Amino acid sequence: MGQIFPRNANLLIRLSIFASLLLAVELTLILGVYFRSNYFRQINVAVQQPVPYSHQLHVGVLGMDCRYCHVAVDKSWAANIPATETCMTCHSQIKSDSPKLTLVRESYATGQPVDWIRIHKVPDFVYFNHSIHVNKGIGCSECHGQVDTMAVVWQVQPLYMGFCLNCHRNPEKYIRPRDEVYNMGYVHPADQLQVGADLVKQYGVNNDKNQLTNCSICHR
Amino acid sequence: MQTLRSRRSQSVPRLVRYASIGLLAMLLTACHTDMYSQPKFQTYEPSSFFADGRSTRPNVPGTLAVDQVKTDTYLNTGLIDGQPGDVMPFPVTADLLARGQQQFTIYCSVCHGVAGFGQSAIADRGPIVPANFHQQRLRDIPIGHFVDVITNGFYRGDPNNGGYQSMYSYASRVKPEDRWAIAAYIRALQLSQNATVDDVPPEELANLGR
């Protein structure tokens, strides 16, 4: 009977033991570290916009409500980017010559939108609806963080399914009274579980058991 | 020494070895993103199909969206024959005033101030002079005036003669029902700044000064 393996196969076997160890480490690093890293998920990466708009100034200092610009957040699935008219409501008179606002003035004159850079995105198979969340007591800062302190906006939460399910499985941990939804600095009370359970019942958040974890609540 | 038989049996592991490369390559085919970015337009998604690069299309000239058809003119303008009317198109309730307060705080208070005196953080920053709702002229004016100004904005001076639009229209941001709610709330603010002891309900008198 002839030899199936040549003599140098011994070396290959020894090498493959080390190679498989290396592979295991690599897989752990890629799946467990890289895909979960803030670098891959683009978390805490401040994005420079074409117009240097500062939420920190407009919300934090001037005290404007989120809904002054994001008018549709409580009416539609998309929290709209304000129309240029909204910017010009004030900036036709305040800082009307500022070079930082050149793009806004051009947009208002020509009707061409400003090319804002999108920061928060979910895949096309996720049908996230803003209005149902803000109207049922989920605050802006729950997902977007304290935008009123951000001169340049960055993403603070991984908008992945695990993040969504975290709350959809336990809404009582994150729900707040409706009049606190737009409060950027809201801190959940110490007895949040008790308060939250009452609010979940009062707002009819999870009427049927497992309603919030049904696939078709987010996927169509 | 190799026989013909042994050479044939050697070809089996070689086949397996080469097949595994193909199998690994097939794993990569799972890495595709066409479900993440589907061939459909979501809000604000750019489009190369239209000349202006927008997938969100403006109205075709000469057409109106369903909610743009304004049949109830008084509700939508606050004007009767071009003059501001002085009646509410629907009854005023506590809920309506609460709604008015909420909308006023979001959209109006940034300039006019929470109490409507025309003083606010934003008014301090620039040359804008928001109206003070507690001046006599605005206390006497019919309520439809506020709805008209929210709908069409306000011009300081004649726009054809050096005047400018000091307040932009809020028609795209505040719906007609809410404009009336805001107008009713402005009236409530005006009353609140000119109330006397006689306006306090008798059962609340004991609470005064607390």
CSV table of C-alpha atoms in Angstrom, one decimal:
chain,number,residue,atom,x,y,z
A,1,MET,CA,0.0,0.0,0.0
A,2,GLY,CA,1.3,3.4,-1.0
A,3,GLN,CA,1.7,6.3,1.3
A,4,ILE,CA,-1.2,8.8,1.2
A,5,PHE,CA,0.7,11.6,3.0
A,6,PRO,CA,4.2,12.6,1.9
A,7,ARG,CA,6.8,13.0,4.6
A,8,ASN,CA,6.5,16.8,4.8
A,9,ALA,CA,2.9,16.5,5.8
A,10,ASN,CA,4.1,16.3,9.4
A,11,LEU,CA,5.3,19.8,9.2
A,12,LEU,CA,2.0,20.9,7.7
A,13,ILE,CA,0.1,19.4,10.5
A,14,ARG,CA,2.2,21.2,13.1
A,15,LEU,CA,1.9,24.4,11.3
A,16,SER,CA,-1.9,24.1,10.9
A,17,ILE,CA,-2.2,23.7,14.7
A,18,PHE,CA,-0.6,27.2,15.1
A,19,ALA,CA,-2.6,28.5,12.1
A,20,SER,CA,-5.9,27.4,13.6
A,21,LEU,CA,-5.0,29.1,16.9
A,22,LEU,CA,-4.2,32.2,14.9
A,23,LEU,CA,-7.5,31.9,13.0
A,24,ALA,CA,-9.4,31.6,16.3
A,25,VAL,CA,-7.8,34.7,17.6
A,26,GLU,CA,-8.4,36.6,14.4
A,27,LEU,CA,-12.1,35.5,14.3
A,28,THR,CA,-12.5,36.7,17.9
A,29,LEU,CA,-10.9,40.0,17.1
A,30,ILE,CA,-12.9,40.6,14.0
A,31,LEU,CA,-16.3,39.4,15.2
A,32,GLY,CA,-16.0,40.3,18.9
A,33,VAL,CA,-13.8,43.4,18.8
A,34,TYR,CA,-13.8,45.1,15.4
A,35,PHE,CA,-17.5,44.8,14.5
A,36,ARG,CA,-18.4,45.9,18.0
A,37,SER,CA,-15.9,48.8,18.0
A,38,ASN,CA,-17.0,52.4,18.0
A,39,TYR,CA,-14.7,52.7,15.0
A,40,PHE,CA,-16.7,50.3,12.9
A,41,ARG,CA,-20.1,51.6,14.2
A,42,GLN,CA,-19.0,55.2,13.8
A,43,ILE,CA,-19.9,56.0,17.3
A,44,ASN,CA,-18.5,59.2,18.9
A,45,VAL,CA,-17.2,60.3,15.5
A,46,ALA,CA,-18.1,64.0,15.2
A,47,VAL,CA,-19.2,64.9,11.6
A,48,GLN,CA,-18.4,68.2,10.1
A,49,GLN,CA,-21.4,69.5,8.2
A,50,PRO,CA,-21.3,71.9,5.2
A,51,VAL,CA,-22.9,74.6,7.4
A,52,PRO,CA,-21.3,74.7,10.9
A,53,TYR,CA,-24.6,74.6,12.7
A,54,SER,CA,-24.3,74.1,16.5
A,55,HIS,CA,-27.0,72.4,18.5
A,56,GLN,CA,-25.1,73.4,21.6
A,57,LEU,CA,-25.7,77.1,20.8
A,58,HIS,CA,-29.3,76.8,19.5
A,59,VAL,CA,-30.6,74.3,22.0
A,60,GLY,CA,-28.2,74.5,24.9
A,61,VAL,CA,-27.7,78.3,25.1
A,62,LEU,CA,-30.8,79.8,23.4
A,63,GLY,CA,-33.1,77.1,24.7
A,64,MET,CA,-34.9,76.3,21.5
A,65,ASP,CA,-37.2,73.3,21.5
A,66,CYS,CA,-36.3,70.3,19.3
A,67,ARG,CA,-39.6,70.7,17.5
A,68,TYR,CA,-39.0,74.3,16.4
A,69,CYS,CA,-36.8,72.8,13.6
A,70,HIS,CA,-37.7,69.1,13.7
A,71,VAL,CA,-41.4,69.9,13.2
A,72,ALA,CA,-42.4,66.5,12.0
A,73,VAL,CA,-40.8,64.5,14.7
A,74,ASP,CA,-44.1,63.9,16.6
A,75,LYS,CA,-46.2,63.6,13.4
A,76,SER,CA,-44.3,61.5,11.0
A,77,TRP,CA,-41.8,58.6,10.9
A,78,ALA,CA,-39.0,60.9,9.9
A,79,ALA,CA,-37.6,63.7,12.1
A,80,ASN,CA,-37.3,66.2,9.3
A,81,ILE,CA,-34.3,68.2,8.6
A,82,PRO,CA,-35.5,71.8,8.8
A,83,ALA,CA,-36.3,73.6,5.6
A,84,THR,CA,-34.0,76.4,4.7
A,85,GLU,CA,-37.0,78.7,5.4
A,86,THR,CA,-36.7,77.7,9.1
A,87,CYS,CA,-33.1,78.8,9.3
A,88,MET,CA,-33.9,82.1,7.5
A,89,THR,CA,-36.8,82.8,9.9
A,90,CYS,CA,-34.1,84.1,12.2
A,91,HIS,CA,-31.1,84.4,10.0
A,92,SER,CA,-32.6,86.8,7.6
A,93,GLN,CA,-32.2,89.3,10.5
A,94,ILE,CA,-29.7,87.8,12.9
A,95,LYS,CA,-26.1,87.2,11.6
A,96,SER,CA,-27.5,87.9,8.2
A,97,ASP,CA,-24.1,88.6,6.7
A,98,SER,CA,-22.2,85.8,8.4
A,99,PRO,CA,-20.0,83.9,6.0
A,100,LYS,CA,-20.8,80.7,7.8
A,101,LEU,CA,-24.4,81.0,6.5
A,102,THR,CA,-23.5,81.5,2.9
A,103,LEU,CA,-24.7,78.1,1.9
A,104,VAL,CA,-28.0,78.7,3.7
A,105,ARG,CA,-28.6,82.0,1.9
A,106,GLU,CA,-27.8,80.4,-1.4
A,107,SER,CA,-30.1,77.6,-0.7
A,108,TYR,CA,-32.9,80.0,0.2
A,109,ALA,CA,-32.3,82.0,-3.0
A,110,THR,CA,-32.1,79.1,-5.4
A,111,GLY,CA,-34.3,76.5,-3.8
A,112,GLN,CA,-31.5,73.9,-3.9
A,113,PRO,CA,-31.2,72.1,-0.5
A,114,VAL,CA,-28.1,72.2,1.6
A,115,ASP,CA,-26.3,68.8,1.4
A,116,TRP,CA,-26.3,67.8,5.0
A,117,ILE,CA,-24.4,64.7,5.9
A,118,ARG,CA,-26.5,62.0,7.4
A,119,ILE,CA,-25.2,60.7,10.8
A,120,HIS,CA,-27.9,58.4,12.2
A,121,LYS,CA,-28.9,55.7,9.8
A,122,VAL,CA,-30.6,52.3,10.0
A,123,PRO,CA,-30.8,49.8,7.2
A,124,ASP,CA,-33.6,50.1,4.6
A,125,PHE,CA,-35.3,47.0,6.1
A,126,VAL,CA,-35.8,48.8,9.4
A,127,TYR,CA,-38.9,50.9,9.5
A,128,PHE,CA,-38.1,53.2,12.5
A,129,ASN,CA,-40.9,55.7,13.3
A,130,HIS,CA,-40.0,58.8,15.3
A,131,SER,CA,-43.6,59.9,16.1
A,132,ILE,CA,-44.7,56.7,17.9
A,133,HIS,CA,-41.5,56.8,20.1
A,134,VAL,CA,-41.8,60.5,21.2
A,135,ASN,CA,-45.5,60.2,21.6
A,136,LYS,CA,-45.2,57.2,23.9
A,137,GLY,CA,-42.6,58.6,26.2
A,138,ILE,CA,-39.3,57.7,24.7
A,139,GLY,CA,-37.1,60.8,24.9
A,140,CYS,CA,-34.8,62.1,22.2
A,141,SER,CA,-31.8,61.8,24.4
A,142,GLU,CA,-32.4,58.1,24.8
A,143,CYS,CA,-31.0,57.4,21.3
A,144,HIS,CA,-29.4,60.7,20.3
A,145,GLY,CA,-27.7,61.5,23.6
A,146,GLN,CA,-27.4,65.1,24.9
A,147,VAL,CA,-27.5,66.8,21.6
A,148,ASP,CA,-27.8,70.2,23.4
A,149,THR,CA,-24.1,69.8,24.4
A,150,MET,CA,-22.9,69.0,21.0
A,151,ALA,CA,-21.4,71.8,18.9
A,152,VAL,CA,-20.9,69.1,16.2
A,153,VAL,CA,-23.3,66.2,16.2
A,154,TRP,CA,-22.0,62.6,16.7
A,155,GLN,CA,-23.8,59.3,17.2
A,156,VAL,CA,-23.8,58.1,20.7
A,157,GLN,CA,-25.6,54.7,20.5
A,158,PRO,CA,-25.1,51.8,18.2
A,159,LEU,CA,-28.4,51.8,16.2
A,160,TYR,CA,-28.2,48.0,15.9
A,161,MET,CA,-30.9,45.5,16.5
A,162,GLY,CA,-29.4,44.6,19.9
A,163,PHE,CA,-29.8,48.2,21.0
A,164,CYS,CA,-33.4,48.4,19.8
A,165,LEU,CA,-34.3,45.1,21.4
A,166,ASN,CA,-32.7,46.2,24.7
A,167,CYS,CA,-35.6,48.7,25.1
A,168,HIS,CA,-38.2,46.8,23.2
A,169,ARG,CA,-37.8,43.9,25.7
A,170,ASN,CA,-37.8,46.2,28.7
A,171,PRO,CA,-39.6,49.5,27.8
A,172,GLU,CA,-40.2,50.2,31.5
A,173,LYS,CA,-36.4,50.8,32.0
A,174,TYR,CA,-36.3,53.7,29.4
A,175,ILE,CA,-39.8,55.3,29.2
A,176,ARG,CA,-40.4,58.7,30.7
A,177,PRO,CA,-43.4,61.1,31.2
A,178,ARG,CA,-44.5,62.6,27.9
A,179,ASP,CA,-43.7,66.2,29.0
A,180,GLU,CA,-40.0,65.2,29.6
A,181,VAL,CA,-39.5,63.7,26.1
A,182,TYR,CA,-37.8,66.8,24.7
A,183,ASN,CA,-35.8,67.4,27.9
A,184,MET,CA,-32.2,66.7,26.9
A,185,GLY,CA,-30.9,66.5,30.5
A,186,TYR,CA,-33.6,64.2,31.8
A,187,VAL,CA,-32.3,61.7,34.4
A,188,HIS,CA,-34.4,58.7,35.2
A,189,PRO,CA,-35.6,58.6,38.8
A,190,ALA,CA,-34.2,56.0,41.2
A,191,ASP,CA,-37.6,54.1,41.2
A,192,GLN,CA,-37.6,54.0,37.4
A,193,LEU,CA,-38.8,50.4,37.2
A,194,GLN,CA,-41.9,51.2,39.2
A,195,VAL,CA,-42.6,54.5,37.5
A,196,GLY,CA,-41.7,53.0,34.1
A,197,ALA,CA,-44.1,50.1,34.6
A,198,ASP,CA,-46.9,52.5,35.4
A,199,LEU,CA,-46.2,54.6,32.3
A,200,VAL,CA,-46.0,51.5,30.1
A,201,LYS,CA,-49.5,50.6,31.2
A,202,GLN,CA,-50.8,54.2,31.1
A,203,TYR,CA,-49.5,54.8,27.5
A,204,GLY,CA,-50.5,51.4,26.3
A,205,VAL,CA,-47.0,50.6,25.2
A,206,ASN,CA,-47.0,46.8,25.4
A,207,ASN,CA,-50.7,45.9,25.3
A,208,ASP,CA,-50.3,42.4,24.0
A,209,LYS,CA,-47.5,40.3,25.4
A,210,ASN,CA,-44.5,40.3,23.2
A,211,GLN,CA,-46.0,43.0,21.0
A,212,LEU,CA,-42.8,45.0,21.0
A,213,THR,CA,-40.6,42.1,20.1
A,214,ASN,CA,-42.8,41.0,17.1
A,215,CYS,CA,-40.6,41.0,14.0
A,216,SER,CA,-43.1,43.0,12.0
A,217,ILE,CA,-43.1,45.9,14.5
A,218,CYS,CA,-39.8,47.0,12.8
A,219,HIS,CA,-39.5,44.9,9.7
A,220,ARG,CA,-42.1,44.8,7.0
B,1,MET,CA,7.1,2.9,-5.3
B,2,GLN,CA,3.8,4.3,-6.5
B,3,THR,CA,1.3,2.1,-8.2
B,4,LEU,CA,-1.5,3.2,-10.4
B,5,ARG,CA,-4.0,2.6,-7.6
B,6,SER,CA,-2.2,4.7,-5.1
B,7,ARG,CA,-2.0,7.6,-7.5
B,8,ARG,CA,-5.8,7.5,-7.9
B,9,SER,CA,-6.4,7.5,-4.2
B,10,GLN,CA,-4.1,10.5,-3.9
B,11,SER,CA,-6.4,12.5,-6.1
B,12,VAL,CA,-9.3,12.3,-3.6
B,13,PRO,CA,-7.7,14.5,-0.9
B,14,ARG,CA,-6.5,16.9,-3.5
B,15,LEU,CA,-10.0,17.2,-4.8
B,16,VAL,CA,-11.2,17.9,-1.2
B,17,ARG,CA,-8.4,20.4,-0.8
B,18,TYR,CA,-9.4,22.4,-3.9
B,19,ALA,CA,-13.1,22.1,-3.2
B,20,SER,CA,-12.6,23.7,0.2
B,21,ILE,CA,-11.2,26.8,-1.5
B,22,GLY,CA,-14.4,27.1,-3.5
B,23,LEU,CA,-16.5,26.6,-0.4
B,24,LEU,CA,-14.7,29.4,1.4
B,25,ALA,CA,-15.2,31.6,-1.6
B,26,MET,CA,-19.0,30.9,-1.4
B,27,LEU,CA,-19.0,32.1,2.2
B,28,LEU,CA,-18.1,35.5,0.9
B,29,THR,CA,-21.1,35.6,-1.3
B,30,ALA,CA,-23.1,36.1,1.9
B,31,CYS,CA,-21.5,39.5,2.3
B,32,HIS,CA,-23.8,41.6,0.2
B,33,THR,CA,-25.7,44.7,1.2
B,34,ASP,CA,-28.6,45.0,-1.3
B,35,MET,CA,-31.1,44.6,1.6
B,36,TYR,CA,-29.4,47.4,3.6
B,37,SER,CA,-29.7,49.8,0.7
B,38,GLN,CA,-32.7,48.8,-1.2
B,39,PRO,CA,-33.7,50.1,-4.6
B,40,LYS,CA,-36.3,52.5,-3.1
B,41,PHE,CA,-36.1,56.1,-1.9
B,42,GLN,CA,-36.3,57.0,1.7
B,43,THR,CA,-36.7,60.6,3.0
B,44,TYR,CA,-33.9,62.9,1.7
B,45,GLU,CA,-32.2,60.1,-0.2
B,46,PRO,CA,-30.4,61.6,-3.2
B,47,SER,CA,-31.4,60.4,-6.7
B,48,SER,CA,-29.4,60.6,-9.9
B,49,PHE,CA,-32.7,60.2,-11.9
B,50,PHE,CA,-33.8,63.8,-11.5
B,51,ALA,CA,-31.8,66.8,-12.6
B,52,ASP,CA,-31.8,68.5,-9.2
B,53,GLY,CA,-30.6,65.3,-7.5
B,54,ARG,CA,-33.5,65.1,-5.1
B,55,SER,CA,-35.8,62.1,-4.7
B,56,THR,CA,-38.3,64.2,-2.8
B,57,ARG,CA,-40.3,65.9,-5.6
B,58,PRO,CA,-42.0,69.3,-5.4
B,59,ASN,CA,-45.6,69.5,-6.6
B,60,VAL,CA,-46.1,69.3,-10.3
B,61,PRO,CA,-47.0,72.9,-11.4
B,62,GLY,CA,-50.7,73.5,-11.3
B,63,THR,CA,-51.4,70.7,-8.8
B,64,LEU,CA,-52.2,70.7,-5.1
B,65,ALA,CA,-51.6,68.0,-2.5
B,66,VAL,CA,-54.8,66.7,-0.8
B,67,ASP,CA,-54.1,68.6,2.5
B,68,GLN,CA,-53.3,71.8,0.6
B,69,VAL,CA,-56.9,72.4,-0.5
B,70,LYS,CA,-58.2,75.0,1.8
B,71,THR,CA,-61.9,75.2,1.6
B,72,ASP,CA,-62.6,76.6,5.1
B,73,THR,CA,-61.1,80.0,4.5
B,74,TYR,CA,-61.8,81.5,8.0
B,75,LEU,CA,-60.1,78.5,9.8
B,76,ASN,CA,-57.1,78.7,7.4
B,77,THR,CA,-56.6,82.5,7.2
B,78,GLY,CA,-58.3,84.1,10.2
B,79,LEU,CA,-59.7,86.7,7.8
B,80,ILE,CA,-63.3,87.6,6.9
B,81,ASP,CA,-63.4,89.6,3.7
B,82,GLY,CA,-59.7,90.5,4.2
B,83,GLN,CA,-60.3,91.8,7.7
B,84,PRO,CA,-59.3,89.8,10.8
B,85,GLY,CA,-62.3,88.1,12.4
B,86,ASP,CA,-62.9,88.2,16.2
B,87,VAL,CA,-64.5,84.8,16.8
B,88,MET,CA,-63.0,81.4,17.2
B,89,PRO,CA,-64.0,78.9,14.5
B,90,PHE,CA,-64.4,76.2,17.2
B,91,PRO,CA,-65.0,76.3,21.0
B,92,VAL,CA,-62.2,77.0,23.3
B,93,THR,CA,-61.5,74.3,25.9
B,94,ALA,CA,-58.9,73.8,28.6
B,95,ASP,CA,-57.3,71.2,26.4
B,96,LEU,CA,-57.1,73.7,23.5
B,97,LEU,CA,-55.4,76.3,25.7
B,98,ALA,CA,-52.9,73.6,26.9
B,99,ARG,CA,-52.2,72.8,23.3
B,100,GLY,CA,-51.8,76.5,22.5
B,101,GLN,CA,-49.4,76.9,25.4
B,102,GLN,CA,-47.3,74.0,24.2
B,103,GLN,CA,-47.2,75.3,20.6
B,104,PHE,CA,-46.6,78.8,21.7
B,105,THR,CA,-43.6,77.7,23.9
B,106,ILE,CA,-42.1,75.8,20.9
B,107,TYR,CA,-42.6,78.2,18.1
B,108,CYS,CA,-43.3,81.7,19.5
B,109,SER,CA,-41.5,82.0,22.7
B,110,VAL,CA,-38.1,81.8,21.1
B,111,CYS,CA,-38.6,85.4,20.0
B,112,HIS,CA,-41.7,86.7,21.8
B,113,GLY,CA,-40.7,85.3,25.1
B,114,VAL,CA,-42.5,82.8,27.3
B,115,ALA,CA,-44.8,85.4,28.7
B,116,GLY,CA,-45.2,87.3,25.4
B,117,PHE,CA,-43.4,90.5,26.3
B,118,GLY,CA,-41.2,90.4,23.2
B,119,GLN,CA,-38.0,89.7,25.2
B,120,SER,CA,-36.1,86.5,24.8
B,121,ALA,CA,-32.5,85.2,24.4
B,122,ILE,CA,-32.8,85.4,20.6
B,123,ALA,CA,-34.3,88.9,20.5
B,124,ASP,CA,-31.3,90.0,22.6
B,125,ARG,CA,-28.9,88.7,20.0
B,126,GLY,CA,-29.9,90.7,17.0
B,127,PRO,CA,-31.7,93.6,15.5
B,128,ILE,CA,-35.1,91.9,15.6
B,129,VAL,CA,-37.9,93.5,17.6
B,130,PRO,CA,-40.5,91.0,18.4
B,131,ALA,CA,-43.9,92.4,19.2
B,132,ASN,CA,-45.0,92.7,22.8
B,133,PHE,CA,-48.4,91.1,23.1
B,134,HIS,CA,-49.3,93.2,26.1
B,135,GLN,CA,-49.3,96.5,24.2
B,136,GLN,CA,-52.8,98.1,24.0
B,137,ARG,CA,-52.9,97.8,20.1
B,138,LEU,CA,-52.6,94.0,20.3
B,139,ARG,CA,-54.9,93.7,23.2
B,140,ASP,CA,-57.7,95.4,21.2
B,141,ILE,CA,-57.0,93.7,17.9
B,142,PRO,CA,-59.4,90.9,16.7
B,143,ILE,CA,-58.1,87.4,17.4
B,144,GLY,CA,-57.9,86.6,13.7
B,145,HIS,CA,-55.0,89.0,13.4
B,146,PHE,CA,-52.7,86.5,15.2
B,147,VAL,CA,-53.8,83.6,13.0
B,148,ASP,CA,-53.2,85.8,9.9
B,149,VAL,CA,-49.7,86.8,11.1
B,150,ILE,CA,-48.8,83.1,11.9
B,151,THR,CA,-50.0,82.1,8.5
B,152,ASN,CA,-48.5,84.8,6.4
B,153,GLY,CA,-45.8,86.4,8.5
B,154,PHE,CA,-45.4,90.0,9.2
B,155,TYR,CA,-43.8,92.9,7.2
B,156,ARG,CA,-42.1,95.8,8.9
B,157,GLY,CA,-42.7,98.6,6.4
B,158,ASP,CA,-43.9,98.3,2.9
B,159,PRO,CA,-42.0,95.4,1.2
B,160,ASN,CA,-42.0,97.4,-2.1
B,161,ASN,CA,-40.5,100.4,-0.4
B,162,GLY,CA,-37.5,99.2,1.7
B,163,GLY,CA,-39.6,97.2,4.1
B,164,TYR,CA,-38.7,93.7,5.1
B,165,GLN,CA,-40.3,90.6,6.4
B,166,SER,CA,-39.6,90.7,10.1
B,167,MET,CA,-41.5,87.5,10.8
B,168,TYR,CA,-41.6,84.6,8.4
B,169,SER,CA,-44.7,82.5,7.7
B,170,TYR,CA,-45.2,79.6,10.1
B,171,ALA,CA,-47.8,78.0,7.8
B,172,SER,CA,-45.6,75.1,6.9
B,173,ARG,CA,-44.8,74.4,10.6
B,174,VAL,CA,-48.0,75.1,12.5
B,175,LYS,CA,-51.2,73.6,11.3
B,176,PRO,CA,-54.4,75.8,11.2
B,177,GLU,CA,-56.0,74.3,14.3
B,178,ASP,CA,-52.8,75.0,16.3
B,179,ARG,CA,-52.6,78.6,15.0
B,180,TRP,CA,-56.0,79.2,16.6
B,181,ALA,CA,-54.9,77.4,19.7
B,182,ILE,CA,-51.9,79.7,19.9
B,183,ALA,CA,-54.1,82.8,19.3
B,184,ALA,CA,-56.4,81.7,22.1
B,185,TYR,CA,-53.4,81.3,24.4
B,186,ILE,CA,-52.1,84.7,23.5
B,187,ARG,CA,-55.4,86.1,24.6
B,188,ALA,CA,-55.1,84.1,27.8
B,189,LEU,CA,-51.6,85.6,28.3
B,190,GLN,CA,-53.0,89.1,27.7
B,191,LEU,CA,-55.7,88.5,30.3
B,192,SER,CA,-53.1,87.1,32.8
B,193,GLN,CA,-51.1,90.3,32.8
B,194,ASN,CA,-54.1,92.6,33.4
B,195,ALA,CA,-56.0,90.6,35.9
B,196,THR,CA,-57.5,92.2,39.0
B,197,VAL,CA,-58.6,90.7,42.3
B,198,ASP,CA,-62.1,90.7,41.0
B,199,ASP,CA,-61.1,88.1,38.4
B,200,VAL,CA,-60.2,85.6,41.1
B,201,PRO,CA,-62.9,83.0,41.8
B,202,PRO,CA,-64.2,83.5,45.3
B,203,GLU,CA,-63.2,80.0,46.4
B,204,GLU,CA,-59.6,80.8,45.4
B,205,LEU,CA,-59.4,84.1,47.1
B,206,ALA,CA,-58.0,82.6,50.3
B,207,ASN,CA,-55.0,81.3,48.3
B,208,LEU,CA,-53.9,84.7,47.1
B,209,GLY,CA,-50.6,85.9,48.3
B,210,ARG,CA,-49.4,82.5,49.3
